[in-house]
Amino acid sequence: MRDCCGLLTLKNEPVPLKGISVQLKVQGFVADVCSTLSYENSESSPVEAVFVFPMEEDSSVYDFHAEIGGVKIQAEIREKQEARDTYDDALSSGQQAFLLEESDESRDVFRLSVGSLPAGQKATVCLSYVTELAVEADGALRYCLPAILNPRYTPAGAQSLTTPVSGASGGPVPYSLSFSAHLASPSGVAQVKSNCDLTPLEYLGDDKTQAQVSLSPGHKFDRDVELLVYYSHPHQPTAIVEGGLASATPGSLMGDPLVMVSLYPEFPAAASTPQSSCGEFIFLVDRSGSMDCPMSNMESGPMRIESARDTLLLLLKSLPLGCFFNIYGFGSHFEAFFPESVEYTQQTMDSALGKVKGMGADFGGTEILEPLKDIYSKACRPGHPRQLFVFTDGEVGNTKDVINEVKKHAGTHRCFTFGIGEGASTALIKGMARAGSGHPEFITGKDRMQPKVMQSLRFALQPAVNNIVLNWDVPAGLEVVPVSETPKVLFRGHRSILYAQLKGKFDESAVGRASLQYSLGDEPHKTEISFKLQPDKHTGLTTHRLAARTLICSLEEGGSVEGEGGDKEKVKEKVVKISTEARVISTHTAFIAVNKDLNQAVQGPLIQRNMRPQMMACSFMRSSPQSLPMMMMSGGGFGASVYNSRMTMLLGAPRCNIAVFQCSETGPEPDKEDPMLTLISLQKADGSWELNESLVSVFEKKEQEAISKMPAEVSDKAVWATVLALLWLHGFKAELKEEWEFLAMKALSWVKAQAGASLKLCLEAGNSLLGCKVEPQTLAL
């Protein structure tokens, strides 16, 4: 079979994609993105190019147009089936047409059809969207240009996005990618980081409130493009008032002004240092074939399942005594370590750790719904709120069913999710966390999984926040109508974005106030911001588009229409109405553009071009040899076929054709064992360590040397060993404190109770033995 790449037909004929250009504008914590795709049909017959691409699940696509022969064809947004019919009618009559639609099943997958591109003709397709940027643990705003769309594994008998095609060998991509970003924030742009090579950051003024940066030439298209933007003061509350659209109906969402408020609740330090022994923790770990692939497309990185095992070790050591826990592995089937959650003791921890060591990526496909149902079917323990931690590379075909299942049980289960590796479904990871009042995290490239997981454990262990109320204080005659729901859960330092419609007349020089009130235990707290009612003239309709998307998502995820309840047809009508008025795409609508200026029909038989992406260098479905790389682009829109495998592709354009490689049996050359993980693995459930050769070898000492340095006043070797372990962590692994902080808290609590007055003597002797200088206040002594 000859080498082919890019967009291909089922006969390996190339589709004429020539280039991709992406322009990013970041204003505060909102990104406005314009993607341009250029085609040229060098064949003797007209072609139809059809392909699927990923996008962040909370993106709001608001513009779509094409240019052919210098003529701009502006797309209209219509009810989806109507748009499809218009597209089919145009093609059957020889007209040029373009169709952009969102997947029925997952809102982070889109399909673009370019129809009847005449022989020798060039065409440019542009789509624009806005999205809120996620906030990382270190305060960075994260923008991701998805380069990878992993196929959604779908349970047998269900429908999904693609049909099978045969494989081919890989090759270089025949198109270019350019990416540039303009950044603006009144608090100042401090720095920009990326997993890809960038040009130097260029400031556009001395105040550093605006800057620009681009991808360096020679980008290999082998990973997501991730941009981390750091502001000088990232956690400042903000509020933006945006004027309505003059041509829209007064009183409507688009016709009235809107306000977007961003708040960062802060809790007292004592409340953010959890010590509770209450809780039931269930860890649901993906063991499908794709977890046996590297964390990134760079083959030198750790395997996903290895990172998951290391993270489970850290989690098990960090749990408080007295809580309950269980671990599930899932793939085509699922298994639980214990029939029911068990109390966290030395015996149960040792048993779980032994099973974690044997966990492999050998469970076939990715069916997450059944283990969730099994977890939810079991009664919760009184006084122990259930916290669910889900680890997956996020590739399922029944995303909405999974999210709905989580939402049904949100009153008794909180859900934290972790998307592992590039291409994890943002719709699944964010949707489950949102439905389960938890927090989503994505671990890609060289990211360490452990700090992100420990942040979520910190959220899970923090005291419950109750009585959350959002209040608005505005001038008389002005009514505030919330568009987004009041948050059901708050986490320390975690941003909450709220949208509201402003109805009535008001003086633009007046001031409004938004305050988020909540209780932490019995203590009331409040976060608030004042803002001018004068509309910002530089935002365009960004706030309205984001608010419309928020409202649409709320309705699509089980919302109801006032006076109509949750009737599906009424909800669909409401979604279509909001979508068409705001020109924001939804599950029930699509963009359709037809070149009506074409004076004559396109001549010749229409050839369909289907994309074929490049597989990652790994055998994904070892336990399911019948599951081969699959793609579909034949008629019927989304949901027309079965998709049982994994694939990768570029935003707006797939990369090379499929190439399947077998991982070596041994995988990458094993790294030297991490001494910190070795030390953690030796800790007891109560937080202590035993003094033995395994422990002191971490310190690069001999056991007899450690014993000889133990203060005479100390009779318990475990006290001495635990002090040494704490000193080593603080003295030599301080940069990783967010990973070992909880297990160190447990150790310190144990050693204080055991050592008494001899603790300071141990501290001095331990510093001398290890060659570090940890001060008593560092250990809260």
PDB file of N, CA, C and O in Angstrom, residues 23-34 56 58-60 62 128-134 141-144 179 181-184 227 229 231 260 495 542 545-546:
ATOM      1  N   GLN A  23      -5.619  32.210  14.666  1.00  0.00           N
ATOM      2  CA  GLN A  23      -5.343  33.477  15.353  1.00  0.00           C
ATOM      3  C   GLN A  23      -6.103  33.493  16.670  1.00  0.00           C
ATOM      4  O   GLN A  23      -7.325  33.322  16.694  1.00  0.00           O
ATOM      5  N   LEU A  24      -5.376  33.698  17.751  1.00  0.00           N
ATOM      6  CA  LEU A  24      -5.938  33.686  19.093  1.00  0.00           C
ATOM      7  C   LEU A  24      -5.853  35.073  19.706  1.00  0.00           C
ATOM      8  O   LEU A  24      -4.797  35.705  19.685  1.00  0.00           O
ATOM      9  N   LYS A  25      -6.981  35.542  20.248  1.00  0.00           N
ATOM     10  CA  LYS A  25      -7.003  36.797  20.990  1.00  0.00           C
ATOM     11  C   LYS A  25      -7.507  36.511  22.403  1.00  0.00           C
ATOM     12  O   LYS A  25      -8.625  36.044  22.578  1.00  0.00           O
ATOM     13  N   VAL A  26      -6.656  36.764  23.381  1.00  0.00           N
ATOM     14  CA  VAL A  26      -7.019  36.539  24.775  1.00  0.00           C
ATOM     15  C   VAL A  26      -7.231  37.878  25.449  1.00  0.00           C
ATOM     16  O   VAL A  26      -6.333  38.716  25.496  1.00  0.00           O
ATOM     17  N   GLN A  27      -8.440  38.095  25.958  1.00  0.00           N
ATOM     18  CA  GLN A  27      -8.784  39.314  26.692  1.00  0.00           C
ATOM     19  C   GLN A  27      -9.192  38.890  28.087  1.00  0.00           C
ATOM     20  O   GLN A  27     -10.261  38.298  28.264  1.00  0.00           O
ATOM     21  N   GLY A  28      -8.333  39.131  29.073  1.00  0.00           N
ATOM     22  CA  GLY A  28      -8.637  38.665  30.424  1.00  0.00           C
ATOM     23  C   GLY A  28      -8.591  37.151  30.454  1.00  0.00           C
ATOM     24  O   GLY A  28      -7.574  36.534  30.162  1.00  0.00           O
ATOM     25  N   PHE A  29      -9.720  36.507  30.793  1.00  0.00           N
ATOM     26  CA  PHE A  29      -9.779  35.050  30.870  1.00  0.00           C
ATOM     27  C   PHE A  29     -10.653  34.454  29.765  1.00  0.00           C
ATOM     28  O   PHE A  29     -11.121  33.320  29.874  1.00  0.00           O
ATOM     29  N   VAL A  30     -10.872  35.230  28.695  1.00  0.00           N
ATOM     30  CA  VAL A  30     -11.687  34.769  27.570  1.00  0.00           C
ATOM     31  C   VAL A  30     -10.839  34.766  26.302  1.00  0.00           C
ATOM     32  O   VAL A  30     -10.082  35.706  26.050  1.00  0.00           O
ATOM     33  N   ALA A  31     -10.968  33.716  25.511  1.00  0.00           N
ATOM     34  CA  ALA A  31     -10.229  33.598  24.252  1.00  0.00           C
ATOM     35  C   ALA A  31     -11.192  33.680  23.073  1.00  0.00           C
ATOM     36  O   ALA A  31     -12.256  33.064  23.093  1.00  0.00           O
ATOM     37  N   ASP A  32     -10.815  34.448  22.056  1.00  0.00           N
ATOM     38  CA  ASP A  32     -11.554  34.529  20.796  1.00  0.00           C
ATOM     39  C   ASP A  32     -10.626  33.959  19.717  1.00  0.00           C
ATOM     40  O   ASP A  32      -9.508  34.444  19.528  1.00  0.00           O
ATOM     41  N   VAL A  33     -11.085  32.917  19.042  1.00  0.00           N
ATOM     42  CA  VAL A  33     -10.223  32.160  18.136  1.00  0.00           C
ATOM     43  C   VAL A  33     -10.811  32.150  16.728  1.00  0.00           C
ATOM     44  O   VAL A  33     -12.013  31.920  16.555  1.00  0.00           O
ATOM     45  N   CYS A  34      -9.958  32.378  15.745  1.00  0.00           N
ATOM     46  CA  CYS A  34     -10.363  32.292  14.341  1.00  0.00           C
ATOM     47  C   CYS A  34      -9.455  31.267  13.657  1.00  0.00           C
ATOM     48  O   CYS A  34      -8.236  31.429  13.632  1.00  0.00           O
ATOM     49  N   GLU A  56     -12.546  22.473  22.314  1.00  0.00           N
ATOM     50  CA  GLU A  56     -12.906  22.513  23.731  1.00  0.00           C
ATOM     51  C   GLU A  56     -14.427  22.485  23.880  1.00  0.00           C
ATOM     52  O   GLU A  56     -15.147  23.178  23.159  1.00  0.00           O
ATOM     53  N   ASP A  58     -16.612  23.662  25.907  1.00  0.00           N
ATOM     54  CA  ASP A  58     -17.377  24.854  26.244  1.00  0.00           C
ATOM     55  C   ASP A  58     -17.144  25.994  25.254  1.00  0.00           C
ATOM     56  O   ASP A  58     -17.440  27.149  25.540  1.00  0.00           O
ATOM     57  N   SER A  59     -16.627  25.658  24.066  1.00  0.00           N
ATOM     58  CA  SER A  59     -16.427  26.678  23.035  1.00  0.00           C
ATOM     59  C   SER A  59     -17.761  27.098  22.441  1.00  0.00           C
ATOM     60  O   SER A  59     -18.674  26.293  22.281  1.00  0.00           O
ATOM     61  N   SER A  60     -17.844  28.365  22.101  1.00  0.00           N
ATOM     62  CA  SER A  60     -19.055  28.923  21.512  1.00  0.00           C
ATOM     63  C   SER A  60     -18.747  29.362  20.084  1.00  0.00           C
ATOM     64  O   SER A  60     -18.169  30.422  19.854  1.00  0.00           O
ATOM     65  N   TYR A  62     -19.440  30.968  16.756  1.00  0.00           N
ATOM     66  CA  TYR A  62     -20.387  32.034  16.427  1.00  0.00           C
ATOM     67  C   TYR A  62     -20.291  32.524  14.984  1.00  0.00           C
ATOM     68  O   TYR A  62     -21.129  33.322  14.535  1.00  0.00           O
ATOM     69  N   SER A 128     -15.037  30.804  13.701  1.00  0.00           N
ATOM     70  CA  SER A 128     -14.617  31.584  14.861  1.00  0.00           C
ATOM     71  C   SER A 128     -15.393  31.126  16.089  1.00  0.00           C
ATOM     72  O   SER A 128     -16.585  30.795  15.990  1.00  0.00           O
ATOM     73  N   TYR A 129     -14.713  31.123  17.228  1.00  0.00           N
ATOM     74  CA  TYR A 129     -15.389  30.738  18.466  1.00  0.00           C
ATOM     75  C   TYR A 129     -14.761  31.471  19.647  1.00  0.00           C
ATOM     76  O   TYR A 129     -13.631  31.966  19.565  1.00  0.00           O
ATOM     77  N   VAL A 130     -15.512  31.564  20.726  1.00  0.00           N
ATOM     78  CA  VAL A 130     -15.018  32.124  21.975  1.00  0.00           C
ATOM     79  C   VAL A 130     -15.122  31.057  23.057  1.00  0.00           C
ATOM     80  O   VAL A 130     -15.980  30.175  22.993  1.00  0.00           O
ATOM     81  N   THR A 131     -14.236  31.144  24.043  1.00  0.00           N
ATOM     82  CA  THR A 131     -14.251  30.162  25.123  1.00  0.00           C
ATOM     83  C   THR A 131     -13.642  30.759  26.385  1.00  0.00           C
ATOM     84  O   THR A 131     -12.768  31.630  26.307  1.00  0.00           O
ATOM     85  N   GLU A 132     -14.119  30.320  27.541  1.00  0.00           N
ATOM     86  CA  GLU A 132     -13.511  30.686  28.808  1.00  0.00           C
ATOM     87  C   GLU A 132     -12.242  29.859  28.983  1.00  0.00           C
ATOM     88  O   GLU A 132     -12.218  28.675  28.653  1.00  0.00           O
ATOM     89  N   LEU A 133     -11.199  30.471  29.507  1.00  0.00           N
ATOM     90  CA  LEU A 133      -9.951  29.762  29.715  1.00  0.00           C
ATOM     91  C   LEU A 133      -9.899  29.161  31.119  1.00  0.00           C
ATOM     92  O   LEU A 133     -10.231  29.830  32.103  1.00  0.00           O
ATOM     93  N   ALA A 134      -9.477  27.912  31.191  1.00  0.00           N
ATOM     94  CA  ALA A 134      -9.366  27.228  32.476  1.00  0.00           C
ATOM     95  C   ALA A 134      -8.213  27.800  33.287  1.00  0.00           C
ATOM     96  O   ALA A 134      -7.209  28.258  32.730  1.00  0.00           O
ATOM     97  N   LEU A 141      -3.631  30.705  33.053  1.00  0.00           N
ATOM     98  CA  LEU A 141      -4.784  30.459  32.199  1.00  0.00           C
ATOM     99  C   LEU A 141      -4.338  29.513  31.086  1.00  0.00           C
ATOM    100  O   LEU A 141      -3.315  29.739  30.438  1.00  0.00           O
ATOM    101  N   ARG A 142      -5.102  28.448  30.854  1.00  0.00           N
ATOM    102  CA  ARG A 142      -4.703  27.414  29.901  1.00  0.00           C
ATOM    103  C   ARG A 142      -5.566  27.474  28.652  1.00  0.00           C
ATOM    104  O   ARG A 142      -6.782  27.378  28.701  1.00  0.00           O
ATOM    105  N   TYR A 143      -4.885  27.659  27.500  1.00  0.00           N
ATOM    106  CA  TYR A 143      -5.556  27.526  26.204  1.00  0.00           C
ATOM    107  C   TYR A 143      -4.965  26.323  25.490  1.00  0.00           C
ATOM    108  O   TYR A 143      -3.741  26.145  25.453  1.00  0.00           O
ATOM    109  N   CYS A 144      -5.822  25.489  24.938  1.00  0.00           N
ATOM    110  CA  CYS A 144      -5.364  24.299  24.227  1.00  0.00           C
ATOM    111  C   CYS A 144      -5.943  24.304  22.814  1.00  0.00           C
ATOM    112  O   CYS A 144      -7.153  24.398  22.628  1.00  0.00           O
ATOM    113  N   PHE A 179       0.214  29.757  13.829  1.00  0.00           N
ATOM    114  CA  PHE A 179      -0.530  30.060  15.051  1.00  0.00           C
ATOM    115  C   PHE A 179       0.069  31.299  15.688  1.00  0.00           C
ATOM    116  O   PHE A 179       1.276  31.380  15.922  1.00  0.00           O
ATOM    117  N   ALA A 181      -0.833  34.533  18.747  1.00  0.00           N
ATOM    118  CA  ALA A 181      -1.682  34.905  19.877  1.00  0.00           C
ATOM    119  C   ALA A 181      -1.436  36.341  20.290  1.00  0.00           C
ATOM    120  O   ALA A 181      -0.289  36.784  20.389  1.00  0.00           O
ATOM    121  N   HIS A 182      -2.531  37.067  20.530  1.00  0.00           N
ATOM    122  CA  HIS A 182      -2.479  38.424  21.087  1.00  0.00           C
ATOM    123  C   HIS A 182      -3.091  38.355  22.481  1.00  0.00           C
ATOM    124  O   HIS A 182      -4.219  37.860  22.656  1.00  0.00           O
ATOM    125  N   LEU A 183      -2.370  38.821  23.486  1.00  0.00           N
ATOM    126  CA  LEU A 183      -2.770  38.691  24.886  1.00  0.00           C
ATOM    127  C   LEU A 183      -2.965  40.065  25.499  1.00  0.00           C
ATOM    128  O   LEU A 183      -2.148  40.960  25.281  1.00  0.00           O
ATOM    129  N   ALA A 184      -4.052  40.221  26.259  1.00  0.00           N
ATOM    130  CA  ALA A 184      -4.316  41.520  26.896  1.00  0.00           C
ATOM    131  C   ALA A 184      -4.963  41.304  28.260  1.00  0.00           C
ATOM    132  O   ALA A 184      -5.881  40.494  28.398  1.00  0.00           O
ATOM    133  N   LEU A 227      -0.988  26.563  25.587  1.00  0.00           N
ATOM    134  CA  LEU A 227      -0.455  27.863  25.966  1.00  0.00           C
ATOM    135  C   LEU A 227      -0.858  28.148  27.405  1.00  0.00           C
ATOM    136  O   LEU A 227      -2.044  28.053  27.749  1.00  0.00           O
ATOM    137  N   VAL A 229      -0.826  31.133  30.104  1.00  0.00           N
ATOM    138  CA  VAL A 229      -0.664  32.582  30.212  1.00  0.00           C
ATOM    139  C   VAL A 229      -0.707  32.975  31.685  1.00  0.00           C
ATOM    140  O   VAL A 229      -1.671  32.656  32.393  1.00  0.00           O
ATOM    141  N   TYR A 231      -0.718  36.027  34.445  1.00  0.00           N
ATOM    142  CA  TYR A 231      -0.924  37.443  34.686  1.00  0.00           C
ATOM    143  C   TYR A 231      -0.264  37.837  36.007  1.00  0.00           C
ATOM    144  O   TYR A 231      -0.035  36.994  36.888  1.00  0.00           O
ATOM    145  N   MET A 260     -20.899  39.893  33.005  1.00  0.00           N
ATOM    146  CA  MET A 260     -20.130  38.676  33.298  1.00  0.00           C
ATOM    147  C   MET A 260     -19.231  38.965  34.494  1.00  0.00           C
ATOM    148  O   MET A 260     -18.410  39.889  34.449  1.00  0.00           O
ATOM    149  N   ARG A 495     -12.040  29.690  40.399  1.00  0.00           N
ATOM    150  CA  ARG A 495     -12.839  30.764  39.800  1.00  0.00           C
ATOM    151  C   ARG A 495     -14.279  30.337  39.558  1.00  0.00           C
ATOM    152  O   ARG A 495     -14.567  29.221  39.140  1.00  0.00           O
ATOM    153  N   THR A 542     -18.861  39.104  22.840  1.00  0.00           N
ATOM    154  CA  THR A 542     -18.244  37.939  23.473  1.00  0.00           C
ATOM    155  C   THR A 542     -19.051  37.441  24.662  1.00  0.00           C
ATOM    156  O   THR A 542     -19.325  36.243  24.793  1.00  0.00           O
ATOM    157  N   ARG A 545     -22.296  35.756  23.639  1.00  0.00           N
ATOM    158  CA  ARG A 545     -22.099  34.427  23.037  1.00  0.00           C
ATOM    159  C   ARG A 545     -21.781  33.391  24.100  1.00  0.00           C
ATOM    160  O   ARG A 545     -22.289  32.263  24.046  1.00  0.00           O
ATOM    161  N   LEU A 546     -20.950  33.761  25.063  1.00  0.00           N
ATOM    162  CA  LEU A 546     -20.643  32.832  26.144  1.00  0.00           C
ATOM    163  C   LEU A 546     -21.863  32.561  27.013  1.00  0.00           C
ATOM    164  O   LEU A 546     -22.105  31.427  27.438  1.00  0.00           O
TER     165      LEU A 546
END
